[in-house]
Amino acid sequence: MSFDQRADAPNSFWAVHVINNIPADQVKVRCKTKDDDFGLKGNQTLLPGYELWWRFSNNGLSQNTVFFCNFYWGSKDQVFNVFDSDISRHCTSKHAVDDSCYWSIRRDGFYFSGTNETGSYEKWHDWKYNH
């Protein structure tokens, strides 16, 4: 069965993981969709090594589903989509039941992996400086 068939199957699930890999420093994160703030009022503080993750049912809607996050670290910030139809093509169920997307927050930017394997992360975004 191909990835696309499995991803569009009813009752399949997606998971998005956002992991703080900045040693000895916390990062503030706020993730949401256009309509849903996950019930999280305000920013979530991620301590080093901690992660924010959520799971959602595909129900054939993955092509229209968009999750984005705002990130704040000292004088730097960034906002970008952590899940959309383009990103979903890179997410896999290799090490999990769900099709999973992994984001690693690092000092020099944001790295993505579809497997969470060592060496599988690629840099997708840089930090921006607050004005």
Short mmCIF file of N, CA and C in Angstrom, two decimals:
data_model
loop_
_atom_site.label_atom_id
_atom_site.label_comp_id
_atom_site.label_asym_id
_atom_site.label_seq_id
_atom_site.Cartn_x
_atom_site.Cartn_y
_atom_site.Cartn_z
N MET A 1 0.86 -1.17 0.00
CA MET A 1 0.00 0.00 0.00
C MET A 1 0.90 1.24 0.00
N SER A 2 0.62 2.18 -0.85
CA SER A 2 1.45 3.37 -0.93
C SER A 2 1.13 4.33 0.21
N PHE A 3 2.05 5.25 0.43
CA PHE A 3 1.87 6.25 1.48
C PHE A 3 0.59 7.05 1.25
N ASP A 4 0.35 7.46 0.02
CA ASP A 4 -0.82 8.28 -0.25
C ASP A 4 -2.12 7.54 0.05
N GLN A 5 -2.19 6.26 -0.28
CA GLN A 5 -3.40 5.50 0.01
C GLN A 5 -3.61 5.39 1.52
N ARG A 6 -2.55 5.11 2.25
CA ARG A 6 -2.65 4.96 3.70
C ARG A 6 -3.00 6.31 4.34
N ALA A 7 -2.38 7.38 3.85
CA ALA A 7 -2.61 8.70 4.44
C ALA A 7 -4.05 9.16 4.25
N ASP A 8 -4.68 8.75 3.18
CA ASP A 8 -6.03 9.20 2.91
C ASP A 8 -7.08 8.21 3.40
N ALA A 9 -6.66 7.13 4.03
CA ALA A 9 -7.60 6.13 4.53
C ALA A 9 -8.41 6.70 5.69
N PRO A 10 -9.71 6.37 5.77
CA PRO A 10 -10.50 6.84 6.90
C PRO A 10 -9.91 6.34 8.21
N ASN A 11 -10.05 7.15 9.25
CA ASN A 11 -9.61 6.81 10.60
C ASN A 11 -8.09 6.75 10.75
N SER A 12 -7.34 7.23 9.78
CA SER A 12 -5.90 7.31 9.99
C SER A 12 -5.62 8.60 10.78
N PHE A 13 -4.45 8.64 11.40
CA PHE A 13 -4.11 9.78 12.25
C PHE A 13 -2.77 10.37 11.85
N TRP A 14 -2.61 11.65 12.13
CA TRP A 14 -1.37 12.37 11.97
C TRP A 14 -0.90 12.80 13.35
N ALA A 15 0.41 12.93 13.51
CA ALA A 15 0.97 13.47 14.74
C ALA A 15 2.06 14.47 14.36
N VAL A 16 2.07 15.60 15.06
CA VAL A 16 3.09 16.62 14.87
C VAL A 16 3.85 16.77 16.18
N HIS A 17 5.18 16.69 16.11
CA HIS A 17 6.04 16.80 17.29
C HIS A 17 6.95 18.01 17.10
N VAL A 18 7.00 18.87 18.11
CA VAL A 18 7.88 20.04 18.12
C VAL A 18 8.78 19.89 19.35
N ILE A 19 10.08 19.71 19.12
CA ILE A 19 11.03 19.36 20.18
C ILE A 19 12.04 20.48 20.38
N ASN A 20 12.23 20.90 21.62
CA ASN A 20 13.24 21.92 21.93
C ASN A 20 14.60 21.24 22.11
N ASN A 21 15.47 21.42 21.14
CA ASN A 21 16.83 20.88 21.20
C ASN A 21 17.88 21.97 21.41
N ILE A 22 17.46 23.06 22.06
CA ILE A 22 18.42 24.11 22.43
C ILE A 22 18.87 23.80 23.86
N PRO A 23 20.13 23.45 24.05
CA PRO A 23 20.59 23.10 25.39
C PRO A 23 20.49 24.28 26.36
N ALA A 24 20.03 24.00 27.55
CA ALA A 24 20.02 24.96 28.66
C ALA A 24 19.23 26.23 28.38
N ASP A 25 18.23 26.16 27.48
CA ASP A 25 17.43 27.35 27.22
C ASP A 25 16.01 26.94 26.85
N GLN A 26 15.06 27.71 27.31
CA GLN A 26 13.67 27.43 27.00
C GLN A 26 13.21 28.23 25.79
N VAL A 27 12.18 27.72 25.13
CA VAL A 27 11.59 28.36 23.96
C VAL A 27 10.09 28.47 24.19
N LYS A 28 9.52 29.60 23.84
CA LYS A 28 8.07 29.75 23.93
C LYS A 28 7.47 29.40 22.56
N VAL A 29 6.37 28.64 22.60
CA VAL A 29 5.76 28.14 21.38
C VAL A 29 4.24 28.31 21.48
N ARG A 30 3.64 28.72 20.38
CA ARG A 30 2.17 28.76 20.31
C ARG A 30 1.77 28.20 18.95
N CYS A 31 1.07 27.06 18.98
CA CYS A 31 0.65 26.39 17.74
C CYS A 31 -0.86 26.40 17.63
N LYS A 32 -1.33 26.56 16.40
CA LYS A 32 -2.76 26.63 16.18
C LYS A 32 -3.10 26.45 14.71
N THR A 33 -4.39 26.33 14.45
CA THR A 33 -4.92 26.41 13.10
C THR A 33 -5.62 27.76 12.99
N LYS A 34 -6.19 27.99 11.85
CA LYS A 34 -6.94 29.24 11.67
C LYS A 34 -8.07 29.36 12.70
N ASP A 35 -8.67 28.21 13.05
CA ASP A 35 -9.85 28.22 13.90
C ASP A 35 -9.63 27.67 15.30
N ASP A 36 -8.50 27.04 15.56
CA ASP A 36 -8.33 26.32 16.83
C ASP A 36 -6.97 26.60 17.43
N ASP A 37 -6.98 27.03 18.70
CA ASP A 37 -5.75 27.29 19.44
C ASP A 37 -5.44 26.14 20.39
N PHE A 38 -5.98 24.94 20.11
CA PHE A 38 -5.80 23.73 20.90
C PHE A 38 -6.23 23.92 22.35
N GLY A 39 -6.99 24.97 22.64
CA GLY A 39 -7.39 25.22 24.01
C GLY A 39 -6.25 25.71 24.87
N LEU A 40 -5.13 26.02 24.26
CA LEU A 40 -3.96 26.50 25.00
C LEU A 40 -4.00 28.01 25.00
N LYS A 41 -4.20 28.58 26.13
CA LYS A 41 -4.26 30.04 26.23
C LYS A 41 -2.84 30.58 26.37
N GLY A 42 -2.40 31.30 25.38
CA GLY A 42 -1.07 31.88 25.42
C GLY A 42 0.00 30.91 24.96
N ASN A 43 1.24 31.30 25.17
CA ASN A 43 2.39 30.52 24.73
C ASN A 43 2.67 29.37 25.70
N GLN A 44 3.19 28.29 25.16
CA GLN A 44 3.66 27.16 25.96
C GLN A 44 5.18 27.29 26.07
N THR A 45 5.73 27.05 27.24
CA THR A 45 7.18 27.09 27.42
C THR A 45 7.73 25.69 27.31
N LEU A 46 8.64 25.51 26.36
CA LEU A 46 9.30 24.22 26.18
C LEU A 46 10.69 24.29 26.80
N LEU A 47 10.91 23.49 27.82
CA LEU A 47 12.23 23.38 28.42
C LEU A 47 13.13 22.56 27.52
N PRO A 48 14.44 22.63 27.70
CA PRO A 48 15.35 21.84 26.85
C PRO A 48 15.01 20.36 26.90
N GLY A 49 14.92 19.75 25.72
CA GLY A 49 14.63 18.33 25.61
C GLY A 49 13.15 17.98 25.66
N TYR A 50 12.29 18.95 25.96
CA TYR A 50 10.86 18.69 26.03
C TYR A 50 10.22 18.90 24.66
N GLU A 51 9.01 18.34 24.51
CA GLU A 51 8.32 18.51 23.24
C GLU A 51 6.85 18.83 23.45
N LEU A 52 6.30 19.52 22.47
CA LEU A 52 4.88 19.76 22.36
C LEU A 52 4.43 18.90 21.19
N TRP A 53 3.40 18.09 21.39
CA TRP A 53 2.93 17.28 20.28
C TRP A 53 1.42 17.15 20.36
N TRP A 54 0.84 16.89 19.21
CA TRP A 54 -0.59 16.67 19.13
C TRP A 54 -0.87 15.69 18.00
N ARG A 55 -2.04 15.13 18.09
CA ARG A 55 -2.47 14.09 17.16
C ARG A 55 -3.85 14.47 16.67
N PHE A 56 -4.13 14.22 15.40
CA PHE A 56 -5.45 14.54 14.86
C PHE A 56 -5.84 13.53 13.81
N SER A 57 -7.13 13.34 13.68
CA SER A 57 -7.67 12.38 12.72
C SER A 57 -7.60 12.97 11.32
N ASN A 58 -7.19 12.14 10.39
CA ASN A 58 -7.11 12.57 9.00
C ASN A 58 -8.51 12.81 8.43
N ASN A 59 -9.35 11.81 8.50
CA ASN A 59 -10.72 11.89 7.96
C ASN A 59 -10.76 12.49 6.56
N GLY A 60 -9.69 12.27 5.78
CA GLY A 60 -9.65 12.76 4.41
C GLY A 60 -9.48 14.25 4.28
N LEU A 61 -9.18 14.95 5.39
CA LEU A 61 -9.08 16.41 5.36
C LEU A 61 -7.65 16.93 5.30
N SER A 62 -6.66 16.03 5.25
CA SER A 62 -5.27 16.47 5.38
C SER A 62 -4.87 17.48 4.31
N GLN A 63 -5.49 17.46 3.14
CA GLN A 63 -5.10 18.41 2.11
C GLN A 63 -5.53 19.83 2.45
N ASN A 64 -6.50 19.97 3.36
CA ASN A 64 -6.96 21.30 3.75
C ASN A 64 -6.48 21.70 5.14
N THR A 65 -5.86 20.79 5.87
CA THR A 65 -5.45 21.05 7.24
C THR A 65 -4.12 21.79 7.27
N VAL A 66 -4.08 22.87 8.02
CA VAL A 66 -2.85 23.65 8.20
C VAL A 66 -2.69 23.96 9.69
N PHE A 67 -1.54 23.59 10.24
CA PHE A 67 -1.16 23.98 11.59
C PHE A 67 0.09 24.85 11.47
N PHE A 68 0.11 25.95 12.20
CA PHE A 68 1.31 26.79 12.20
C PHE A 68 1.68 27.11 13.64
N CYS A 69 2.94 27.45 13.83
CA CYS A 69 3.43 27.78 15.17
C CYS A 69 4.21 29.07 15.15
N ASN A 70 4.08 29.82 16.24
CA ASN A 70 4.93 30.97 16.52
C ASN A 70 5.97 30.51 17.53
N PHE A 71 7.22 30.88 17.32
CA PHE A 71 8.31 30.50 18.20
C PHE A 71 9.01 31.77 18.69
N TYR A 72 9.37 31.78 19.98
CA TYR A 72 10.04 32.93 20.59
C TYR A 72 11.21 32.42 21.42
N TRP A 73 12.39 32.96 21.15
CA TRP A 73 13.60 32.58 21.91
C TRP A 73 14.48 33.80 22.03
N GLY A 74 14.50 34.40 23.21
CA GLY A 74 15.29 35.61 23.43
C GLY A 74 14.87 36.70 22.46
N SER A 75 15.83 37.22 21.69
CA SER A 75 15.54 38.29 20.73
C SER A 75 15.15 37.75 19.36
N LYS A 76 14.91 36.46 19.25
CA LYS A 76 14.57 35.84 17.97
C LYS A 76 13.14 35.31 18.00
N ASP A 77 12.56 35.25 16.80
CA ASP A 77 11.25 34.63 16.67
C ASP A 77 11.12 34.06 15.27
N GLN A 78 10.02 33.36 15.06
CA GLN A 78 9.74 32.78 13.75
C GLN A 78 8.31 32.27 13.77
N VAL A 79 7.67 32.24 12.62
CA VAL A 79 6.36 31.63 12.47
C VAL A 79 6.35 30.90 11.12
N PHE A 80 5.82 29.68 11.10
CA PHE A 80 5.72 28.93 9.86
C PHE A 80 4.76 27.75 10.05
N ASN A 81 4.33 27.18 8.93
CA ASN A 81 3.48 26.01 8.97
C ASN A 81 4.29 24.81 9.42
N VAL A 82 3.77 24.08 10.40
CA VAL A 82 4.41 22.84 10.83
C VAL A 82 3.68 21.62 10.25
N PHE A 83 2.50 21.87 9.67
CA PHE A 83 1.78 20.82 8.96
C PHE A 83 0.89 21.45 7.91
N ASP A 84 1.01 20.97 6.69
CA ASP A 84 0.11 21.32 5.59
C ASP A 84 0.22 20.20 4.56
N SER A 85 -0.46 20.33 3.45
CA SER A 85 -0.47 19.23 2.47
C SER A 85 0.93 18.94 1.92
N ASP A 86 1.77 19.98 1.74
CA ASP A 86 3.13 19.75 1.23
C ASP A 86 3.99 19.04 2.27
N ILE A 87 3.93 19.49 3.52
CA ILE A 87 4.71 18.87 4.59
C ILE A 87 4.26 17.44 4.83
N SER A 88 2.96 17.19 4.73
CA SER A 88 2.43 15.84 5.03
C SER A 88 3.05 14.78 4.14
N ARG A 89 3.49 15.15 2.95
CA ARG A 89 4.12 14.18 2.03
C ARG A 89 5.44 13.63 2.59
N HIS A 90 6.04 14.36 3.54
CA HIS A 90 7.33 13.96 4.11
C HIS A 90 7.18 13.22 5.44
N CYS A 91 5.97 13.15 5.97
CA CYS A 91 5.72 12.51 7.27
C CYS A 91 5.52 11.02 7.06
N THR A 92 5.99 10.21 8.02
CA THR A 92 5.89 8.76 7.87
C THR A 92 5.42 8.10 9.17
N SER A 93 5.10 6.85 9.06
CA SER A 93 4.74 6.05 10.24
C SER A 93 5.82 5.02 10.52
N LYS A 94 7.06 5.33 10.12
CA LYS A 94 8.16 4.37 10.26
C LYS A 94 8.38 3.95 11.71
N HIS A 95 8.30 4.87 12.66
CA HIS A 95 8.56 4.56 14.07
C HIS A 95 7.36 4.83 14.96
N ALA A 96 6.18 4.94 14.38
CA ALA A 96 5.00 5.25 15.17
C ALA A 96 3.77 4.69 14.46
N VAL A 97 2.69 4.64 15.18
CA VAL A 97 1.43 4.18 14.60
C VAL A 97 0.88 5.24 13.65
N ASP A 98 1.02 6.50 14.03
CA ASP A 98 0.51 7.61 13.22
C ASP A 98 1.54 8.02 12.17
N ASP A 99 1.08 8.69 11.13
CA ASP A 99 2.00 9.38 10.24
C ASP A 99 2.50 10.59 11.01
N SER A 100 3.80 10.66 11.22
CA SER A 100 4.36 11.66 12.13
C SER A 100 5.31 12.61 11.43
N CYS A 101 5.26 13.87 11.87
CA CYS A 101 6.15 14.93 11.42
C CYS A 101 6.90 15.42 12.64
N TYR A 102 8.21 15.61 12.53
CA TYR A 102 9.04 16.02 13.66
C TYR A 102 9.77 17.31 13.34
N TRP A 103 9.69 18.25 14.26
CA TRP A 103 10.41 19.52 14.16
C TRP A 103 11.36 19.64 15.34
N SER A 104 12.61 19.93 15.04
CA SER A 104 13.63 20.13 16.06
C SER A 104 14.01 21.60 16.09
N ILE A 105 13.82 22.22 17.25
CA ILE A 105 14.19 23.63 17.43
C ILE A 105 15.65 23.66 17.88
N ARG A 106 16.49 24.36 17.13
CA ARG A 106 17.91 24.43 17.44
C ARG A 106 18.38 25.88 17.43
N ARG A 107 19.59 26.10 17.92
CA ARG A 107 20.14 27.46 18.00
C ARG A 107 20.19 28.15 16.64
N ASP A 108 20.47 27.38 15.59
CA ASP A 108 20.63 27.98 14.26
C ASP A 108 19.38 27.88 13.39
N GLY A 109 18.27 27.35 13.95
CA GLY A 109 17.05 27.30 13.15
C GLY A 109 16.18 26.09 13.46
N PHE A 110 15.37 25.74 12.47
CA PHE A 110 14.35 24.70 12.64
C PHE A 110 14.59 23.58 11.63
N TYR A 111 14.62 22.38 12.14
CA TYR A 111 14.93 21.21 11.34
C TYR A 111 13.73 20.28 11.30
N PHE A 112 13.52 19.65 10.13
CA PHE A 112 12.39 18.75 9.94
C PHE A 112 12.86 17.32 9.67
N SER A 113 12.07 16.36 10.15
CA SER A 113 12.29 14.94 9.83
C SER A 113 10.95 14.23 9.76
N GLY A 114 10.85 13.29 8.87
CA GLY A 114 9.66 12.46 8.80
C GLY A 114 9.81 11.17 9.58
N THR A 115 11.03 10.92 10.11
CA THR A 115 11.27 9.64 10.80
C THR A 115 11.81 9.80 12.21
N ASN A 116 12.35 10.94 12.56
CA ASN A 116 12.99 11.18 13.87
C ASN A 116 14.24 10.33 14.06
N GLU A 117 14.83 9.86 12.99
CA GLU A 117 16.06 9.09 13.09
C GLU A 117 17.27 10.03 13.15
N THR A 118 18.30 9.58 13.84
CA THR A 118 19.55 10.34 13.89
C THR A 118 20.04 10.57 12.46
N GLY A 119 20.38 11.81 12.15
CA GLY A 119 20.88 12.15 10.82
C GLY A 119 19.80 12.40 9.79
N SER A 120 18.52 12.28 10.17
CA SER A 120 17.44 12.44 9.20
C SER A 120 16.90 13.87 9.12
N TYR A 121 17.33 14.72 10.04
CA TYR A 121 16.79 16.07 10.09
C TYR A 121 17.47 16.98 9.07
N GLU A 122 16.65 17.80 8.40
CA GLU A 122 17.16 18.80 7.46
C GLU A 122 16.67 20.17 7.89
N LYS A 123 17.54 21.16 7.74
CA LYS A 123 17.16 22.53 8.12
C LYS A 123 16.17 23.08 7.11
N TRP A 124 15.03 23.58 7.62
CA TRP A 124 14.00 24.17 6.77
C TRP A 124 13.81 25.66 7.01
N HIS A 125 14.13 26.16 8.20
CA HIS A 125 13.89 27.58 8.52
C HIS A 125 14.98 28.12 9.42
N ASP A 126 15.27 29.41 9.26
CA ASP A 126 16.17 30.13 10.16
C ASP A 126 15.35 30.90 11.17
N TRP A 127 16.01 31.32 12.24
CA TRP A 127 15.39 32.27 13.19
C TRP A 127 15.36 33.65 12.55
N LYS A 128 14.40 34.47 12.94
CA LYS A 128 14.37 35.88 12.58
C LYS A 128 14.62 36.68 13.85
N TYR A 129 15.20 37.85 13.71
CA TYR A 129 15.44 38.72 14.87
C TYR A 129 14.27 39.66 15.06
N ASN A 130 13.85 39.82 16.35
CA ASN A 130 12.80 40.80 16.66
C ASN A 130 13.27 42.18 16.31
N HIS A 131 12.35 43.00 15.94
CA HIS A 131 12.70 44.40 15.61
C HIS A 131 12.48 45.29 16.80
#
